[in-house]
Short mmCIF file of C-alpha atoms and ligand atoms in Angstrom, two decimals:
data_model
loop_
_atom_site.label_atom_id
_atom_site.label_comp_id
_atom_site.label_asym_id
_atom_site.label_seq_id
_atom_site.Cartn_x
_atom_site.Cartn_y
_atom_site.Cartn_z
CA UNK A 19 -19.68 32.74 -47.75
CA UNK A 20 -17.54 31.18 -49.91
CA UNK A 21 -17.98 27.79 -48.72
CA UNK A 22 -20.88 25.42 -47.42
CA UNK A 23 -20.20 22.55 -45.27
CA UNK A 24 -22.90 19.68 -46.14
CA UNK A 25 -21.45 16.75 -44.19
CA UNK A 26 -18.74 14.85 -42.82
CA UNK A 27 -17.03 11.75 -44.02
CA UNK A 28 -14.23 9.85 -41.43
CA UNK A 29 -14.08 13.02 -39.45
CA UNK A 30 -13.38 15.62 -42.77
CA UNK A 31 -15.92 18.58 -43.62
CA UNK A 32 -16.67 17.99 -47.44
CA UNK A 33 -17.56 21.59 -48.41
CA UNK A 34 -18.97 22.89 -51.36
CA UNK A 35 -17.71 25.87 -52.81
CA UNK A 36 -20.02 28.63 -54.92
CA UNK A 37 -18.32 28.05 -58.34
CA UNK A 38 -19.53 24.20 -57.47
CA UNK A 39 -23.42 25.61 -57.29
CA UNK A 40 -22.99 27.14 -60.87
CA UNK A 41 -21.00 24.03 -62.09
CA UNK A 42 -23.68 21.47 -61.24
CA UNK A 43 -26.51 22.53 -63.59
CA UNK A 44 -23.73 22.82 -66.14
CA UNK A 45 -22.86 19.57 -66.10
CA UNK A 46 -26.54 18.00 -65.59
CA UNK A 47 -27.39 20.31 -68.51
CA UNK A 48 -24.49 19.13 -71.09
CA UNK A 49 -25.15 15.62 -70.13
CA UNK A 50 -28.83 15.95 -70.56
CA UNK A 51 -28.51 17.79 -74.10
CA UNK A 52 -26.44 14.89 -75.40
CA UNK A 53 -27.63 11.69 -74.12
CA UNK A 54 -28.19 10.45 -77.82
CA UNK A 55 -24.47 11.35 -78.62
CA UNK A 56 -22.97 9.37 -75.30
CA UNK A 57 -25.35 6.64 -75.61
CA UNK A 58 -23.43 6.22 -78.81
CA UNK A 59 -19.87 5.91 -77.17
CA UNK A 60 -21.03 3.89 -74.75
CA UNK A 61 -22.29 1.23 -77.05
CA UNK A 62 -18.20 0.00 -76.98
CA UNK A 63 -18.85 -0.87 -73.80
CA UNK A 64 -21.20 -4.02 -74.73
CA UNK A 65 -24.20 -3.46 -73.55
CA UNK A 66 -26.97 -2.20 -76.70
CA UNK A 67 -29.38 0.84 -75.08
CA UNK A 68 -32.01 1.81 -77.53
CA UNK A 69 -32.12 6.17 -77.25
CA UNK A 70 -35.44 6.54 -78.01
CA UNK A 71 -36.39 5.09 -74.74
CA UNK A 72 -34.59 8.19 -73.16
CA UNK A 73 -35.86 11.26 -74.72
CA UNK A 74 -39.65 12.73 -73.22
CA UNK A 75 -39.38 16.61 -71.65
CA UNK A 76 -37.98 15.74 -68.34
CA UNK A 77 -36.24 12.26 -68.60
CA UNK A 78 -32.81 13.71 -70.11
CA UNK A 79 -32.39 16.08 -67.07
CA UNK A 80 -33.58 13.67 -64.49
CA UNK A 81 -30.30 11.75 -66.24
CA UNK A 82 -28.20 14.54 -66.91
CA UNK A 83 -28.73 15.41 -62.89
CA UNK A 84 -28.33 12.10 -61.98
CA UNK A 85 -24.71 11.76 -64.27
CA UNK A 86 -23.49 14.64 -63.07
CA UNK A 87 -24.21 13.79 -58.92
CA UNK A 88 -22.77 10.37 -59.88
CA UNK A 89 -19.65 12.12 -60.87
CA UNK A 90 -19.41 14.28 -58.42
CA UNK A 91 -19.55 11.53 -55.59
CA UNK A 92 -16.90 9.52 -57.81
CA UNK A 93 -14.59 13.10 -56.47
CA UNK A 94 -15.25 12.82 -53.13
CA UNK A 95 -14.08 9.16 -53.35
CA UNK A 96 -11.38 9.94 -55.02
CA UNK A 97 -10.81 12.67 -52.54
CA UNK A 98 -11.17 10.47 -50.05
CA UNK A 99 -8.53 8.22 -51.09
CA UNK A 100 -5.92 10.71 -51.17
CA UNK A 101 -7.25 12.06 -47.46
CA UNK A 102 -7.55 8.87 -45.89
CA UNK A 103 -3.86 7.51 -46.63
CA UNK A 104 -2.18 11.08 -45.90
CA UNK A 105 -4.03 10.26 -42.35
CA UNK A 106 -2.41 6.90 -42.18
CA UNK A 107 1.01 8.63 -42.18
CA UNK A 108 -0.22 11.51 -39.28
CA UNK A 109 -1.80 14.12 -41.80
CA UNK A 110 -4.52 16.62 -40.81
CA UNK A 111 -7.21 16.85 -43.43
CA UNK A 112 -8.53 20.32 -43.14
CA UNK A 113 -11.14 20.02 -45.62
CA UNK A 114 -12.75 18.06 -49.22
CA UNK A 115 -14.20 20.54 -51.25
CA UNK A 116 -15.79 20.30 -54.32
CA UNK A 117 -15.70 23.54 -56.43
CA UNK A 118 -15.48 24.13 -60.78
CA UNK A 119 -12.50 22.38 -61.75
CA UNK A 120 -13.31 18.90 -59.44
CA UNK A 121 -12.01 18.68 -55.57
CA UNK A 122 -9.57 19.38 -53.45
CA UNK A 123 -8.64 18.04 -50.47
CA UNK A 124 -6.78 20.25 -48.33
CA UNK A 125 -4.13 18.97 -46.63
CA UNK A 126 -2.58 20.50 -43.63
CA UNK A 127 0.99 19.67 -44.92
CA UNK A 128 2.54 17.03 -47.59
CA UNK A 129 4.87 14.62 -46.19
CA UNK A 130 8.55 14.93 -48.02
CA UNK A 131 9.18 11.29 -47.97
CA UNK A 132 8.85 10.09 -51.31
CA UNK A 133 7.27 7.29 -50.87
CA UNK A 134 4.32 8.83 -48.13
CA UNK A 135 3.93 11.07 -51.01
CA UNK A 136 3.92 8.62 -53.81
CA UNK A 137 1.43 6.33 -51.90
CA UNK A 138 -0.95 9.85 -51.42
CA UNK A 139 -0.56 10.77 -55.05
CA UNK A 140 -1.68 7.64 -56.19
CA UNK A 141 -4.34 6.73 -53.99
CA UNK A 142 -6.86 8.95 -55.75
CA UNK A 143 -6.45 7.73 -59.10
CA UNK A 144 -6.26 3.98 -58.13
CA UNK A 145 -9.84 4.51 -56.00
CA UNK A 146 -11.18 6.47 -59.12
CA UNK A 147 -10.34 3.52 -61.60
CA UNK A 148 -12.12 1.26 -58.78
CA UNK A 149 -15.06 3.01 -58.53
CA UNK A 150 -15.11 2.98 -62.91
CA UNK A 151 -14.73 -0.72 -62.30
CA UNK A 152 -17.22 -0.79 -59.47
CA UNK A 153 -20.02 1.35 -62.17
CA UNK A 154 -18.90 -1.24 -64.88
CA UNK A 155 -19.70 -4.41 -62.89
CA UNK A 156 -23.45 -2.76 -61.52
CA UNK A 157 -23.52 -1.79 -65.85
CA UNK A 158 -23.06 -5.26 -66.33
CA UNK A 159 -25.02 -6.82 -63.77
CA UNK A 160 -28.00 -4.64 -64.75
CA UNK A 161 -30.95 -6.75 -66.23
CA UNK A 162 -31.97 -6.40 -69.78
CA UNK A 163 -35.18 -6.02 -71.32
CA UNK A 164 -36.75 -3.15 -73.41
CA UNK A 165 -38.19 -0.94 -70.16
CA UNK A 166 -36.85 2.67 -69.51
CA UNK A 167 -35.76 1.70 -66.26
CA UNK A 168 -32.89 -0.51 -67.40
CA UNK A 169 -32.29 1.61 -70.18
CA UNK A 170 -31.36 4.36 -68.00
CA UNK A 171 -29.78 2.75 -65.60
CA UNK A 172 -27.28 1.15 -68.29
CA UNK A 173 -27.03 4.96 -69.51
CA UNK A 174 -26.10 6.26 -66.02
CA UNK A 175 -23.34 3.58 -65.04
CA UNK A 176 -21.93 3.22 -68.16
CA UNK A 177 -21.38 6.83 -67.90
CA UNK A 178 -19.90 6.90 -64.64
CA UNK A 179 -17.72 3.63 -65.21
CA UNK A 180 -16.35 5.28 -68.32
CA UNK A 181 -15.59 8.77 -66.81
CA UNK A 182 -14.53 7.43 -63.84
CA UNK A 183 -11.64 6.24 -65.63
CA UNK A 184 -11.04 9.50 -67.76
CA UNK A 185 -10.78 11.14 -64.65
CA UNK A 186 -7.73 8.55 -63.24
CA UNK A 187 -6.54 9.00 -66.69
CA UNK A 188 -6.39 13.02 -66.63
CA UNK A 189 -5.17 13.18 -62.80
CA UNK A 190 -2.38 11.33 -64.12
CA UNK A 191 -0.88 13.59 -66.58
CA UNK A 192 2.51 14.75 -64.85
CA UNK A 193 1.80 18.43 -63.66
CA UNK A 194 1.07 20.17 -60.58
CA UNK A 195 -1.24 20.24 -58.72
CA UNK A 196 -2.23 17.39 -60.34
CA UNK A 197 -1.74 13.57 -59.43
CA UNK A 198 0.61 12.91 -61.95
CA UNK A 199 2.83 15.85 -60.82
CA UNK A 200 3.08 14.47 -57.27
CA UNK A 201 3.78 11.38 -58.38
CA UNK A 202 6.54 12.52 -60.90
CA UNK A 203 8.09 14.47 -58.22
CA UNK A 204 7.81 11.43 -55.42
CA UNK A 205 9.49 9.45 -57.96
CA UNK A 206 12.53 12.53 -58.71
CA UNK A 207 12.95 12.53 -55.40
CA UNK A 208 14.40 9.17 -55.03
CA UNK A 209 17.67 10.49 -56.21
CA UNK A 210 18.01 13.99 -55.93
CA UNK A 211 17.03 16.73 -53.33
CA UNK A 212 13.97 17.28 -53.14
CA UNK A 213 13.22 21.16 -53.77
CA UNK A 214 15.31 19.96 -57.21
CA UNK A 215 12.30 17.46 -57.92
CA UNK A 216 9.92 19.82 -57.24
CA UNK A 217 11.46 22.55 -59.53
CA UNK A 218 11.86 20.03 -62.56
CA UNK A 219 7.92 18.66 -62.06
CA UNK A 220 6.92 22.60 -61.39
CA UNK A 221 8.84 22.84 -65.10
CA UNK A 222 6.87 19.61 -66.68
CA UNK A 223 3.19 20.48 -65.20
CA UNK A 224 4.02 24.69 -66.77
CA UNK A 225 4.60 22.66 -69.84
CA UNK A 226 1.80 20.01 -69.75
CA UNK A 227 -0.27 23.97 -69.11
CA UNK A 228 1.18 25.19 -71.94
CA UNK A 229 -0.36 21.99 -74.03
CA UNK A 230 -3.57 21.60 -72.56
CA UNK A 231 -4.40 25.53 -72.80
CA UNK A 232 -2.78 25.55 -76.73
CA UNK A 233 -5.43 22.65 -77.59
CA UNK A 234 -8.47 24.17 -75.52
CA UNK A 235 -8.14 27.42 -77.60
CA UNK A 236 -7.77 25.23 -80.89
CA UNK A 237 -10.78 23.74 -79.80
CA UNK A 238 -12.52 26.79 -78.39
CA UNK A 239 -12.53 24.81 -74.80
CA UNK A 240 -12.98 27.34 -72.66
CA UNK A 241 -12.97 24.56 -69.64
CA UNK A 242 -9.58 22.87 -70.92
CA UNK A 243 -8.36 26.89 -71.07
CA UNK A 244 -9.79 27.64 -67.38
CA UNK A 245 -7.95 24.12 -66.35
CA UNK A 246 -4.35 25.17 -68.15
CA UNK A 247 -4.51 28.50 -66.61
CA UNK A 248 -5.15 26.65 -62.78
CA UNK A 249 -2.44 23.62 -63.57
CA UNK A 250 0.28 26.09 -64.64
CA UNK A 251 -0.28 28.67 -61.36
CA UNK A 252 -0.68 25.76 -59.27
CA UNK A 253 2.72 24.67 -60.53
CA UNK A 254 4.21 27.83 -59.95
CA UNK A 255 3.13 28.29 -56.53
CA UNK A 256 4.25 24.56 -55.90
CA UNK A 257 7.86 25.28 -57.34
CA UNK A 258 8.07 28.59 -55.27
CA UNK A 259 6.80 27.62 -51.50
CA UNK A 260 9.07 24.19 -51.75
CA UNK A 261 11.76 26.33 -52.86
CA UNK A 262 11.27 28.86 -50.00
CA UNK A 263 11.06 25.49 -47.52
CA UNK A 264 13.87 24.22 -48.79
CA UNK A 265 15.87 27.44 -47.70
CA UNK A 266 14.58 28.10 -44.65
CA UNK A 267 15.30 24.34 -43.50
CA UNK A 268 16.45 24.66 -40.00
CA UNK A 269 16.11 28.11 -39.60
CA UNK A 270 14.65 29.98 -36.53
CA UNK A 271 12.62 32.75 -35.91
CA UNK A 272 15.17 34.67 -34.18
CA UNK A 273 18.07 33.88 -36.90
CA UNK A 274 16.33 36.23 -39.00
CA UNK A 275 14.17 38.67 -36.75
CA UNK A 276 15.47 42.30 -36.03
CA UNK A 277 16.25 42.57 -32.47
CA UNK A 278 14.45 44.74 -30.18
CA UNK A 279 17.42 46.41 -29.12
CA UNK A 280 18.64 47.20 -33.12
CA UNK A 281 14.71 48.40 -33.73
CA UNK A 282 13.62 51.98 -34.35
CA UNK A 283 10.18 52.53 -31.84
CA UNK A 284 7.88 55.28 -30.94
CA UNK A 285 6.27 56.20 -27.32
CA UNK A 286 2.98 56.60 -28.24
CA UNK A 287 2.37 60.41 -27.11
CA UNK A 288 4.52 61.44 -30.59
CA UNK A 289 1.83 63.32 -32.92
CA UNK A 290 0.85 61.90 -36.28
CA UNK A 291 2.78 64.87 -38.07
CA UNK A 292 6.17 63.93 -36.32
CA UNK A 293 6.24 60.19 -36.88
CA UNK A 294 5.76 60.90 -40.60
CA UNK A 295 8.82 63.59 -40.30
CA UNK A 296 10.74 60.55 -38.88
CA UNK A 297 9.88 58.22 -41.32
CA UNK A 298 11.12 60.27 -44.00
CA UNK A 299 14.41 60.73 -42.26
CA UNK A 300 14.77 57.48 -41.58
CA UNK A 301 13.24 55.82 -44.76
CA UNK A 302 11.32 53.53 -41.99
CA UNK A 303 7.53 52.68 -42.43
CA UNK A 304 7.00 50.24 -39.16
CA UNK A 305 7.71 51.15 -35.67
CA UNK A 306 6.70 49.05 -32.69
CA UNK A 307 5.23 51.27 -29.85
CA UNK A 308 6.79 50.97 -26.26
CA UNK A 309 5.36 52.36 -23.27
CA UNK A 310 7.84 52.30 -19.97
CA UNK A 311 9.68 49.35 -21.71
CA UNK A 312 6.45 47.51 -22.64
CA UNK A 313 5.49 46.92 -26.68
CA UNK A 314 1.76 48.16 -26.58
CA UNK A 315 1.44 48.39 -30.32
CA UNK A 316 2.78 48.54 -33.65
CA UNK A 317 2.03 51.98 -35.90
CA UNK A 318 2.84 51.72 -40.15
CA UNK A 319 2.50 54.12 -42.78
CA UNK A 320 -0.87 52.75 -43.76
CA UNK A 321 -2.37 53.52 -39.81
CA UNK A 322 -0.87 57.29 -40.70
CA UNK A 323 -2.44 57.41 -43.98
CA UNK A 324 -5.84 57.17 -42.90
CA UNK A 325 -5.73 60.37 -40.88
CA UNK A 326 -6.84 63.76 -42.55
CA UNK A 327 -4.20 66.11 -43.28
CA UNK A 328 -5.71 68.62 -40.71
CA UNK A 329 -5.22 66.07 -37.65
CA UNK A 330 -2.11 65.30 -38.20
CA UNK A 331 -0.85 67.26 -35.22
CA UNK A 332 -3.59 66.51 -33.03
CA UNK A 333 -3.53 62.43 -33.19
CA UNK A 334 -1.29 61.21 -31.58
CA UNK A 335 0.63 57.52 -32.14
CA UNK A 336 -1.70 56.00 -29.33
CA UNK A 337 -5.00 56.87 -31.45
CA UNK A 338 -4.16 55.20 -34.85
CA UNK A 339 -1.85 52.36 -33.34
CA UNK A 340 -2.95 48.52 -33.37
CA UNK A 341 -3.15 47.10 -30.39
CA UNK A 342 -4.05 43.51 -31.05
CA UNK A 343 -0.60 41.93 -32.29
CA UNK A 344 0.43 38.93 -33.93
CA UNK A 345 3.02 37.58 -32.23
CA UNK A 346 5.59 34.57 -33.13
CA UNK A 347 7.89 32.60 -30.60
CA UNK A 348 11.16 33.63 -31.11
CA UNK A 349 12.37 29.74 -31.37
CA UNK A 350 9.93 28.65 -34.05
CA UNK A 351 10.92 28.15 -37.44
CA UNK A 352 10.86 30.66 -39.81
CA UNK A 353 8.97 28.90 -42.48
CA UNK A 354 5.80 28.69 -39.94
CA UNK A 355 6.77 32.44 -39.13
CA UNK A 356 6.76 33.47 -43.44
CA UNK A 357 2.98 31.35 -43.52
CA UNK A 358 1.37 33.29 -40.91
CA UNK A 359 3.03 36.81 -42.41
CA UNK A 360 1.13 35.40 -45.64
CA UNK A 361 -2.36 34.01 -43.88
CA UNK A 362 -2.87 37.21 -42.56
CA UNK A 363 -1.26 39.31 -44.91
CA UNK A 364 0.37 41.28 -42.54
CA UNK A 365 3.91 43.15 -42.59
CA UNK A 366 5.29 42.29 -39.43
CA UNK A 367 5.24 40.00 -36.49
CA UNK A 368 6.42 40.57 -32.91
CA UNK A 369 8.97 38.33 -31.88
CA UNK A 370 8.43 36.90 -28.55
CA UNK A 371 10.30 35.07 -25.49
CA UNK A 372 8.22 33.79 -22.65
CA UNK A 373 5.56 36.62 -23.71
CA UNK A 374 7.95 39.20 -23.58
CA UNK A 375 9.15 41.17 -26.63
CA UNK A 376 12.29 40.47 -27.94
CA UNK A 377 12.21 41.33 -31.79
CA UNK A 378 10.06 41.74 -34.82
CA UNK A 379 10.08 39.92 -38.13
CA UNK A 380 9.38 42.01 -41.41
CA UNK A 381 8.89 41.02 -44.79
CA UNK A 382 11.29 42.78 -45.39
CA UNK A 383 13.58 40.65 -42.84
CA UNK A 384 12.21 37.57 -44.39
CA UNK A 385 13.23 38.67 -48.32
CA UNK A 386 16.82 39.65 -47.05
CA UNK A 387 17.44 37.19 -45.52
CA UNK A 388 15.73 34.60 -48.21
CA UNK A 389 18.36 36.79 -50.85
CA UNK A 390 20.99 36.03 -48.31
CA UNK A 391 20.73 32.34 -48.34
CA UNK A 392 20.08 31.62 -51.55
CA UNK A 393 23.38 33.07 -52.72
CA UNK A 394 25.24 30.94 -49.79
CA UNK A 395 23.64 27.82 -50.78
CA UNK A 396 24.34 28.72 -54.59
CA UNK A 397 27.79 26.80 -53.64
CA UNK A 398 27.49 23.01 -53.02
CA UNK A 399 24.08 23.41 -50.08
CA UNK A 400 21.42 24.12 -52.56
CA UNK A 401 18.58 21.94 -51.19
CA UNK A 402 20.19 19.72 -48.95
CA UNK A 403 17.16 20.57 -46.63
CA UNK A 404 13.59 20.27 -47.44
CA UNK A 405 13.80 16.61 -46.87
CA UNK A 406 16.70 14.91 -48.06
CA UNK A 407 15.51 11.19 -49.44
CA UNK A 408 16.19 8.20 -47.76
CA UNK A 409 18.22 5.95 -50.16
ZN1 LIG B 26 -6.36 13.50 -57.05
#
């Protein structure tokens, strides 16, 4: 329950995640405690609100509240304008969801074509500077007079045209996963390989990190700090995964997969006791289990572990097995074989041909071989996957 749908918007769930409950009355509560102080910055924007008119026990909240919804829409729409031009060029939108640090919108995959992912990038930012233009013309348009209507009205778009803005203006700066880093490496990518522009904007977001969380503890920001920390792992994680793409370009499941014929396996009568003996020997800690030359199951260390020492002779393979098996084609790539090892963080797939068994794929497999290629491509092939730009 990590997650709460409230609605749809052009066919994507906008979810709110918990941290996003907490985050709310936050904000409502810092705007509300210093509507005198931002009344006072937005005087530059021309329009003269008197504060007294917005003070009273329940006024600041009901502005705070309304601020802070205001700017919380102005992320879906932003959201929204990143989602709605990745589906112009064929991308699933899984999800917008609004959690502690802003939104996300989850994208089932980023296009590698620079510009695709130049025109995404930027989307967000240009519809957030629109909507801050939008806020400023209702700001404007708003009718004077001395009432506490207009008064807070002017407060409440003022606010929103101004942060509006700030919030282009941050998305911008050039680190993942922010804006700016996508758009940095959209426009690296022109001219070099792409897993190459993704390692140098990976190396300016860790250092645009480095900044942000350096100023938030000089001035005790513990939000800037949380945002640092979450712009320089979400760099890191960017760098590695395209990096990983990038080698596994063209590579299939069964280029990499241990063969069924070159694979240790188990009948499932063997006791608990004597699979452990043979593990030892053999310095093994996955076999698959056949049954008259069918794969019924896979038995690891872990399924031995959980059986007391005393039944280890009783149980037998067949009792602590699992049955229920992720399997993997055996001509699919291997990068969309290494993302379902990691979604359900499991060891080892069964490699499959027509339905019938003809390998398994282990982490294991997967580092080797990940080892393996990286050294080959060290020569003149680093990267010349992963998406090559046009020129
Ligand atoms: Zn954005």
């Amino acid at each position: 329950m990590r997650n709460v749908q409230i609605g749809r918007l052009f066919g994507i769930p906008i979810k709110l995640d918990a941290t996003f409950l907490l985050v709310l009355p936050l904000f409502a509560y810092l705007i509300g405690s210093r509507i005198e102080l931002i009344v006072g910055e937005l005087d530059g924007l021309g329009r003269a609100v008197e504060p007294s008119l917005l003070t009273g026990p329940v006024l600041p909240w009901v502005l705070g509240l309304a601020a802070a919804l205001g700017l919380f829409a102005g992320i879906v729409l932003h959201e929204l304008g990143h989602s709605l031009t990745a589906m112009r060029y064929g991308v699933e939108i899984e999800s917008i969801t609004l959690w502690i640090f802003g939104g996300i919108a989850r994208l089932s995959e980023f296009p590698e074509d620079w510009r695709q992912e130049l025109r995404i990038a930027i989307a967000g930012p240009i519809v957030s500077v629109l909507v801050g233009i939008g806020c400023y013309a209702i700001y404007r348009l708003i009718p004077g007079g001395n009432g506490v209507l207009s008064a807070a009205l002017l407060f409440v778009f003022g606010y929103l045209a101004l942060m509006n803005v700030v919030l282009a203006v941050f998305n911008m700066l050039p680190g993942f996963p922010m804006d700016g880093g996508r758009v940095l490496r959209a426009l690296l990518a022109r001219n070099r390989p792409y897993a190459e522009a993704t390692q140098t904007a990976a190396e300016v977001g860790k250092g645009v990190a480095v900044l942000m969380g350096l100023l938030g503890l000089l001035a005790f920001n513990i939000i800037l700090i949380g945002l640092a920390f979450f712009v320089y792992i979400g760099a890191s994680a960017e760098a590695q995964q395209t990096v990983m793409k990038a080698a596994f370009e063209g590579i299939r499941v069964d280029d990499i997969m241990t063969p069924l014929d070159d694979l240790e396996t188990v009948t499932p009568d063997v006791s608990v006791n004597a699979l452990l003996d043979r593990m030892l020997r053999q310095r093994h800690t996955g076999y698959p289990v056949v049954d008259g030359g069918q794969v019924v199951g896979m038995v690891t260390l872990s399924d031995l572990r959980e059986v007391d020492e005393v039944e280890r002779d009783a149980m037998q393979v067949a009792d602590v097995m699992t049955r229920d098996l992720l399997t993997v084609e055996r001509r699919a790539d291997a990068m969309s074989a290494i993302q379902e090892l990691s979604q359900h963080d499991v060891g080892r797939l069964l490699v499959t041909d027509r339905g019938s068994v003809v390998g398994l794929l282990s982490r294991t497999d997967v580092m080797t071989a990940f080892e393996v290629i990286q050294s080959r491509a060290a020569i003149p092939r680093i990267g010349t996957g992963g998406g090559a730009p046009e020129l």
